[in-house]
Amino acid sequence: MTFSKEPSYKHGTVGRSAILLVNLGTPDAPTRSAVRRYLKEFLSDPRVVEIPRALWWFILNLIILPFRSGQSAKKYATIWTREGSPLKVHTAAQAMYLLGALGERGHENLTVAMAMRYGSPSIPEVLAKLKADGCERILVLPAYPQYSGTTTGSIYDAVFNHYGSVRNIPELRFVRNYHDHDAYIRALQHSVLAHWDANGRPDKLVLSFHGVPKRTLMLGDPYHCECLKTARLLAAALKLKPEQYVVTFQSRFGKAEWLQPYTAPTVAQLARDGVKRVDIMCPGFISDCLETLEEISMEVRHDFEQAGGKEFHYIPCLNEAPDWIAALGEIAEQHMIGWPTQMSPAQHEERKKDAETGRAAALQLGAAD
């Protein structure tokens, strides 16, 4: 076994703590070649597609990638911004604002970085940089409120695989989920109410979550249950009756049965049933991306209007909303309990003296630095 080279170390250095905010990923550009690279990495993950590898290699490389890459590139082009991919832009901004929010709460000697499970910056790349920067404690914070083996589980895999070749591993903590966290539900509630204050209320609120194959539920994945709990808690916070909202699942891929009801046909049926206005939000996404901006706000909007619907409102993801940044801070803070990120001046001075004493002792014993 060959381990990666350790970064240079200076005795007496005060170790830092870090939060790594991890989102799904995005192509580097809205081009066929960039999308193909991204899709190949994403769809090659056995957590994402549970099909025998040899069979899936044939389907992926000879059928899906040659045809889907160009189609997806055109879709990405419709949402791409001057700054780049919306998902990457929002995730980077969330990391920056999270650092500021935690600083206002008195947390010091703290780094907040972002990484993508697929694409760049990659999890191994960012973890290596955090180590080089002296981070001895790392909290991995997935951008997925609801746990699924296809998403959060895959992030765990990437982190563990990276450290499989690292000799000196930092202390690691993971946020598993926050689908029912009070601050997360409150941020969703405020987002909806702000939209309704400005635009009035709909006939029906649609809560659309990303779909996964139904077999994952049958095999023990808790994602479906956590989505329903998020919806129930949000509906209660909004004081909605059961007939005033509906939970759906989007982004179906392939011919297998996925979690139902499916978003697009459900919304179209609402229009055919005489529902004039629907508002739709995607609580499982904390950043706007292809699945919200193109699939929901463009494609599903078109389906609703074609079926006779009159008014379609897409409520944006939480993105950089102050309530959401505050919620992220609460979630991170609860998982950092015991880490030396909040200390009094006296504690800071004592820690600095301990580091200096340790450095002197190491040098006396022959340490090079």
Coordinates of C-alpha atoms in Angstrom, one line a residue:
M1 CA 0.0 0.0 0.0
T2 CA 1.3 3.4 -1.0
F3 CA 0.1 6.4 1.1
S4 CA 0.0 9.9 -0.3
K5 CA 2.7 12.3 0.8
E6 CA 2.0 14.2 3.9
P7 CA 2.2 18.0 3.8
S8 CA 5.1 19.7 5.6
Y9 CA 4.4 20.1 9.3
K10 CA 5.6 22.8 11.7
H11 CA 5.6 22.0 15.4
G12 CA 3.5 24.4 17.5
T13 CA 1.0 25.1 14.8
V14 CA -2.5 25.5 16.1
G15 CA -4.8 23.1 14.2
R16 CA -7.9 24.5 12.4
S17 CA -11.4 23.1 12.2
A18 CA -13.2 23.0 8.8
I19 CA -16.7 22.5 7.4
L20 CA -16.9 20.9 4.0
L21 CA -20.2 21.7 2.2
V22 CA -20.7 19.1 -0.5
N23 CA -23.3 19.3 -3.3
L24 CA -24.0 16.9 -6.1
G25 CA -22.0 18.4 -9.0
T26 CA -22.3 20.1 -12.3
P27 CA -20.5 20.1 -15.7
D28 CA -17.7 22.7 -16.1
A29 CA -19.4 24.1 -19.1
P30 CA -22.7 23.7 -21.0
T31 CA -21.0 21.8 -23.8
R32 CA -21.4 18.3 -25.0
S33 CA -17.9 17.2 -24.0
A34 CA -18.1 18.7 -20.5
V35 CA -21.6 17.2 -19.9
R36 CA -20.4 13.8 -21.1
R37 CA -17.5 13.9 -18.7
Y38 CA -19.8 14.8 -15.9
L39 CA -22.5 12.3 -16.7
K40 CA -19.9 9.5 -17.0
E41 CA -18.6 10.2 -13.5
F42 CA -22.1 10.6 -12.1
L43 CA -23.7 7.6 -13.7
S44 CA -20.7 5.3 -13.1
D45 CA -21.2 5.5 -9.4
P46 CA -22.7 2.2 -8.2
R47 CA -24.6 4.1 -5.5
V48 CA -26.5 5.9 -8.2
V49 CA -27.2 3.0 -10.6
E50 CA -27.4 -0.5 -9.0
I51 CA -27.1 -2.5 -12.2
P52 CA -24.5 -5.2 -12.8
R53 CA -21.3 -3.3 -13.8
A54 CA -20.7 -5.1 -17.1
L55 CA -24.2 -4.6 -18.4
W56 CA -24.3 -1.0 -17.2
W57 CA -21.0 -0.2 -18.8
F58 CA -22.5 -1.2 -22.2
I59 CA -25.7 0.8 -21.6
L60 CA -23.9 3.9 -20.3
N61 CA -21.1 4.1 -22.9
L62 CA -22.8 2.9 -26.0
I63 CA -26.3 4.2 -25.5
I64 CA -26.7 6.9 -22.8
L65 CA -23.6 9.0 -23.2
P66 CA -23.6 9.3 -27.0
F67 CA -27.2 10.5 -27.0
R68 CA -27.9 12.1 -23.7
S69 CA -24.8 14.3 -23.5
G70 CA -25.9 16.6 -26.3
Q71 CA -29.5 16.8 -25.1
S72 CA -28.4 17.7 -21.5
A73 CA -25.9 20.3 -22.8
K74 CA -28.7 22.1 -24.5
K75 CA -30.7 22.1 -21.3
Y76 CA -27.7 23.4 -19.3
A77 CA -27.2 26.2 -21.8
T78 CA -30.7 27.5 -21.0
I79 CA -29.8 28.1 -17.3
W80 CA -26.1 28.9 -17.5
T81 CA -25.2 32.3 -16.0
R82 CA -22.3 34.6 -16.6
E83 CA -20.7 33.4 -13.3
G84 CA -21.2 29.7 -14.4
S85 CA -23.4 26.9 -13.2
P86 CA -26.2 28.1 -10.8
L87 CA -25.6 25.1 -8.5
K88 CA -21.9 25.8 -8.2
V89 CA -22.4 29.6 -7.8
H90 CA -25.0 29.1 -5.1
T91 CA -23.0 26.5 -3.2
A92 CA -19.9 28.7 -3.2
A93 CA -21.9 31.6 -1.9
Q94 CA -23.5 29.4 0.8
A95 CA -20.1 28.4 2.0
M96 CA -18.9 32.0 2.1
Y97 CA -22.0 33.2 4.0
L98 CA -21.9 30.3 6.3
L99 CA -18.4 31.2 7.4
G100 CA -19.6 34.8 8.0
A101 CA -22.6 33.6 10.0
L102 CA -20.4 31.3 12.2
G103 CA -17.9 34.1 12.7
E104 CA -20.7 36.3 14.0
R105 CA -21.6 33.5 16.5
G106 CA -18.0 33.7 17.8
H107 CA -16.4 30.8 15.9
E108 CA -12.8 31.3 15.1
N109 CA -9.9 29.4 13.5
L110 CA -12.5 27.9 11.2
T111 CA -12.5 27.2 7.4
V112 CA -15.6 26.6 5.3
A113 CA -15.0 25.1 1.9
M114 CA -17.3 23.6 -0.8
A115 CA -16.8 20.5 -3.0
M116 CA -18.8 18.6 -5.6
R117 CA -19.4 14.8 -5.4
Y118 CA -19.0 14.8 -9.2
G119 CA -17.1 17.3 -11.2
S120 CA -14.9 20.1 -9.7
P121 CA -13.8 20.9 -7.2
S122 CA -13.7 17.3 -6.2
I123 CA -14.0 15.9 -2.7
P124 CA -10.4 14.5 -2.7
E125 CA -9.0 17.7 -4.1
V126 CA -10.6 19.9 -1.4
L127 CA -9.8 17.4 1.5
A128 CA -6.2 17.5 0.5
K129 CA -6.1 21.3 0.5
L130 CA -7.8 21.4 3.9
K131 CA -5.1 19.1 5.3
A132 CA -2.4 21.2 3.7
D133 CA -4.0 24.3 5.4
G134 CA -3.7 22.6 8.8
C135 CA -7.3 21.5 9.3
E136 CA -7.3 18.8 12.0
R137 CA -11.0 18.5 12.3
I138 CA -13.5 18.3 9.4
L139 CA -17.3 18.3 9.4
V140 CA -18.7 17.0 6.2
L141 CA -22.1 18.7 5.5
P142 CA -24.0 17.3 2.5
A143 CA -26.3 19.6 0.6
Y144 CA -29.0 17.0 0.9
P145 CA -31.5 17.6 3.7
Q146 CA -33.0 14.0 3.2
Y147 CA -30.6 11.1 3.5
S148 CA -30.3 8.6 0.6
G149 CA -27.7 6.0 -0.1
T150 CA -27.7 7.4 -3.7
T151 CA -26.6 10.9 -2.5
T152 CA -25.4 11.2 1.1
G153 CA -24.1 7.7 1.1
S154 CA -22.1 8.4 -2.0
I155 CA -20.4 11.4 -0.3
Y156 CA -19.4 9.1 2.6
D157 CA -17.9 6.7 0.1
A158 CA -15.8 9.5 -1.6
V159 CA -14.5 10.7 1.8
F160 CA -13.6 7.3 3.1
N161 CA -12.0 6.3 -0.2
H162 CA -9.9 9.4 -0.1
Y163 CA -8.6 8.7 3.4
G164 CA -7.9 5.1 2.5
S165 CA -4.6 6.3 1.1
V166 CA -3.9 8.9 3.8
R167 CA -1.5 8.2 6.7
N168 CA -2.5 11.0 9.1
I169 CA -6.3 11.2 9.0
P170 CA -8.0 14.2 10.7
E171 CA -11.0 13.9 13.0
L172 CA -14.1 13.5 10.9
R173 CA -17.7 14.2 11.6
F174 CA -20.7 13.9 9.2
V175 CA -24.1 15.5 9.1
R176 CA -26.4 12.6 8.0
N177 CA -29.6 14.6 7.4
Y178 CA -31.6 17.6 8.6
H179 CA -34.9 16.9 6.9
D180 CA -36.8 17.7 10.1
H181 CA -34.5 20.3 11.6
D182 CA -36.6 23.2 13.0
A183 CA -34.4 25.8 11.4
Y184 CA -34.6 24.1 8.0
I185 CA -38.3 23.9 8.1
R186 CA -38.6 27.5 9.3
A187 CA -36.4 28.6 6.4
L188 CA -38.7 26.8 3.9
Q189 CA -41.8 28.2 5.6
H190 CA -40.5 31.8 5.4
S191 CA -39.6 31.3 1.7
V192 CA -43.1 30.2 0.9
L193 CA -44.8 32.9 2.9
A194 CA -42.6 35.6 1.4
H195 CA -43.7 34.4 -2.1
W196 CA -47.3 34.4 -1.1
D197 CA -47.1 37.8 0.5
A198 CA -45.9 39.2 -2.9
N199 CA -48.0 37.1 -5.2
G200 CA -51.0 35.8 -3.4
R201 CA -51.8 32.1 -2.7
P202 CA -52.3 29.2 -5.1
D203 CA -55.0 26.7 -5.5
K204 CA -52.5 24.0 -4.8
L205 CA -48.9 23.9 -3.5
V206 CA -46.8 21.2 -5.1
L207 CA -43.7 20.0 -3.1
S208 CA -41.5 18.2 -5.6
F209 CA -38.6 16.1 -4.4
H210 CA -35.9 14.5 -6.6
G211 CA -36.9 10.9 -7.4
V212 CA -35.1 7.6 -6.8
P213 CA -36.0 4.1 -8.0
K214 CA -38.8 2.6 -5.9
R215 CA -36.7 -0.5 -5.2
T216 CA -34.4 1.6 -3.0
L217 CA -37.3 2.2 -0.7
M218 CA -38.1 -1.5 -0.7
L219 CA -34.5 -2.3 0.1
G220 CA -34.4 0.0 3.2
D221 CA -33.4 3.5 2.0
P222 CA -35.1 6.1 4.2
Y223 CA -35.3 8.8 1.6
H224 CA -39.0 8.5 0.8
C225 CA -40.0 8.7 4.5
E226 CA -37.8 11.7 5.1
C227 CA -39.2 13.5 2.1
L228 CA -42.8 12.9 3.4
K229 CA -41.8 14.1 6.9
T230 CA -40.3 17.3 5.5
A231 CA -43.5 17.9 3.6
R232 CA -45.7 17.2 6.6
L233 CA -43.8 19.5 8.9
L234 CA -43.7 22.3 6.2
A235 CA -47.4 21.9 5.6
A236 CA -48.1 22.1 9.4
A237 CA -45.9 25.3 9.6
L238 CA -47.9 26.8 6.8
K239 CA -51.2 25.7 8.4
L240 CA -52.2 23.8 5.2
K241 CA -55.0 21.3 5.0
P242 CA -54.2 17.9 3.2
E243 CA -56.1 19.0 0.1
Q244 CA -54.1 22.2 -0.2
Y245 CA -50.8 20.5 -1.1
V246 CA -49.4 17.5 -2.8
V247 CA -46.0 15.7 -2.6
T248 CA -44.4 14.5 -5.9
F249 CA -41.1 13.2 -7.2
Q250 CA -39.3 14.4 -10.3
S251 CA -36.3 13.6 -12.6
R252 CA -37.3 10.0 -13.4
F253 CA -34.6 8.2 -15.5
G254 CA -35.0 4.9 -17.3
K255 CA -37.9 2.5 -17.5
A256 CA -37.9 1.2 -13.9
E257 CA -40.6 2.4 -11.5
W258 CA -39.5 5.3 -9.4
L259 CA -41.1 6.9 -6.3
Q260 CA -44.6 8.2 -7.2
P261 CA -46.5 10.3 -7.9
Y262 CA -44.4 11.8 -10.7
T263 CA -44.3 15.6 -10.8
A264 CA -44.9 16.4 -14.4
P265 CA -48.0 14.2 -15.0
T266 CA -49.4 15.2 -11.6
V267 CA -49.2 18.9 -12.3
A268 CA -50.7 18.4 -15.8
Q269 CA -53.6 16.4 -14.3
L270 CA -54.2 19.2 -11.8
A271 CA -54.7 21.6 -14.7
R272 CA -57.1 19.2 -16.4
D273 CA -59.0 18.9 -13.2
G274 CA -59.6 22.6 -13.2
V275 CA -56.8 23.9 -10.9
K276 CA -56.0 27.3 -12.2
R277 CA -52.9 28.2 -10.2
V278 CA -50.2 26.0 -8.8
D279 CA -47.1 27.0 -6.8
I280 CA -44.3 24.5 -6.9
M281 CA -41.1 24.3 -4.7
C282 CA -38.4 21.8 -4.4
P283 CA -37.6 21.4 -0.7
G284 CA -34.9 18.7 -1.3
F285 CA -32.7 21.1 -3.2
I286 CA -31.0 23.8 -1.2
S287 CA -29.5 25.4 -4.4
D288 CA -31.2 26.1 -7.7
C289 CA -29.9 23.9 -10.5
L290 CA -30.8 22.2 -13.7
E291 CA -33.5 20.1 -12.0
T292 CA -35.3 23.2 -10.6
L293 CA -34.6 25.9 -13.1
E294 CA -35.1 23.9 -16.3
E295 CA -37.0 20.8 -15.4
I296 CA -39.5 22.4 -13.1
S297 CA -39.6 26.1 -14.0
M298 CA -39.6 25.5 -17.8
E299 CA -40.7 21.9 -18.7
V300 CA -43.3 21.4 -15.9
R301 CA -44.6 24.9 -16.4
H302 CA -45.1 24.1 -20.1
D303 CA -46.9 20.9 -19.3
F304 CA -49.2 22.7 -16.9
E305 CA -50.1 25.4 -19.3
Q306 CA -50.6 23.0 -22.2
A307 CA -53.0 21.1 -20.0
G308 CA -55.1 24.2 -19.5
G309 CA -53.5 25.7 -16.3
K310 CA -53.5 29.5 -16.1
E311 CA -50.9 30.5 -13.5
F312 CA -47.7 28.6 -12.6
H313 CA -45.4 29.9 -9.9
Y314 CA -42.0 28.4 -9.2
I315 CA -40.7 29.2 -5.7
P316 CA -36.9 29.4 -5.8
C317 CA -34.7 27.2 -3.6
L318 CA -33.3 28.5 -0.4
N319 CA -30.0 29.5 -2.0
E320 CA -28.5 32.4 0.0
A321 CA -31.6 33.4 1.9
P322 CA -30.6 34.8 5.3
D323 CA -32.9 32.4 7.2
W324 CA -31.3 29.5 5.4
I325 CA -27.7 30.6 6.1
A326 CA -28.7 31.0 9.7
A327 CA -30.2 27.5 9.7
L328 CA -27.0 26.1 8.1
G329 CA -25.1 27.7 10.9
E330 CA -27.3 26.1 13.5
I331 CA -26.9 22.7 11.9
A332 CA -23.1 23.0 11.6
E333 CA -22.8 24.4 15.1
Q334 CA -24.7 21.5 16.7
H335 CA -22.3 19.0 15.0
M336 CA -19.1 20.9 16.1
I337 CA -19.8 20.7 19.8
G338 CA -16.6 20.2 21.7
W339 CA -14.3 21.6 18.9
P340 CA -12.1 24.6 19.9
T341 CA -13.8 27.1 17.6
Q342 CA -15.3 29.2 20.4
M343 CA -12.9 30.2 23.1
S344 CA -12.5 33.1 25.5
P345 CA -9.4 35.3 25.2
A346 CA -7.8 33.5 28.2
Q347 CA -8.4 30.1 26.5
H348 CA -6.9 31.5 23.3
E349 CA -3.8 32.6 25.2
E350 CA -3.5 29.3 27.0
R351 CA -3.8 27.3 23.8
K352 CA -1.1 29.5 22.2
K353 CA 1.2 29.0 25.1
D354 CA 0.7 25.2 25.0
A355 CA 1.6 25.2 21.3
E356 CA 4.7 27.2 21.9
T357 CA 5.7 24.9 24.7
G358 CA 5.1 21.9 22.5
R359 CA 7.2 23.3 19.7
A360 CA 10.1 24.1 22.0
A361 CA 10.0 20.5 23.4
A362 CA 9.9 19.0 19.9
L363 CA 12.9 21.1 18.7
Q364 CA 14.9 20.1 21.8
L365 CA 14.2 16.5 21.0
G366 CA 15.6 16.9 17.5
A367 CA 12.6 17.9 15.3
A368 CA 13.5 19.7 12.1
D369 CA 10.7 22.2 12.4

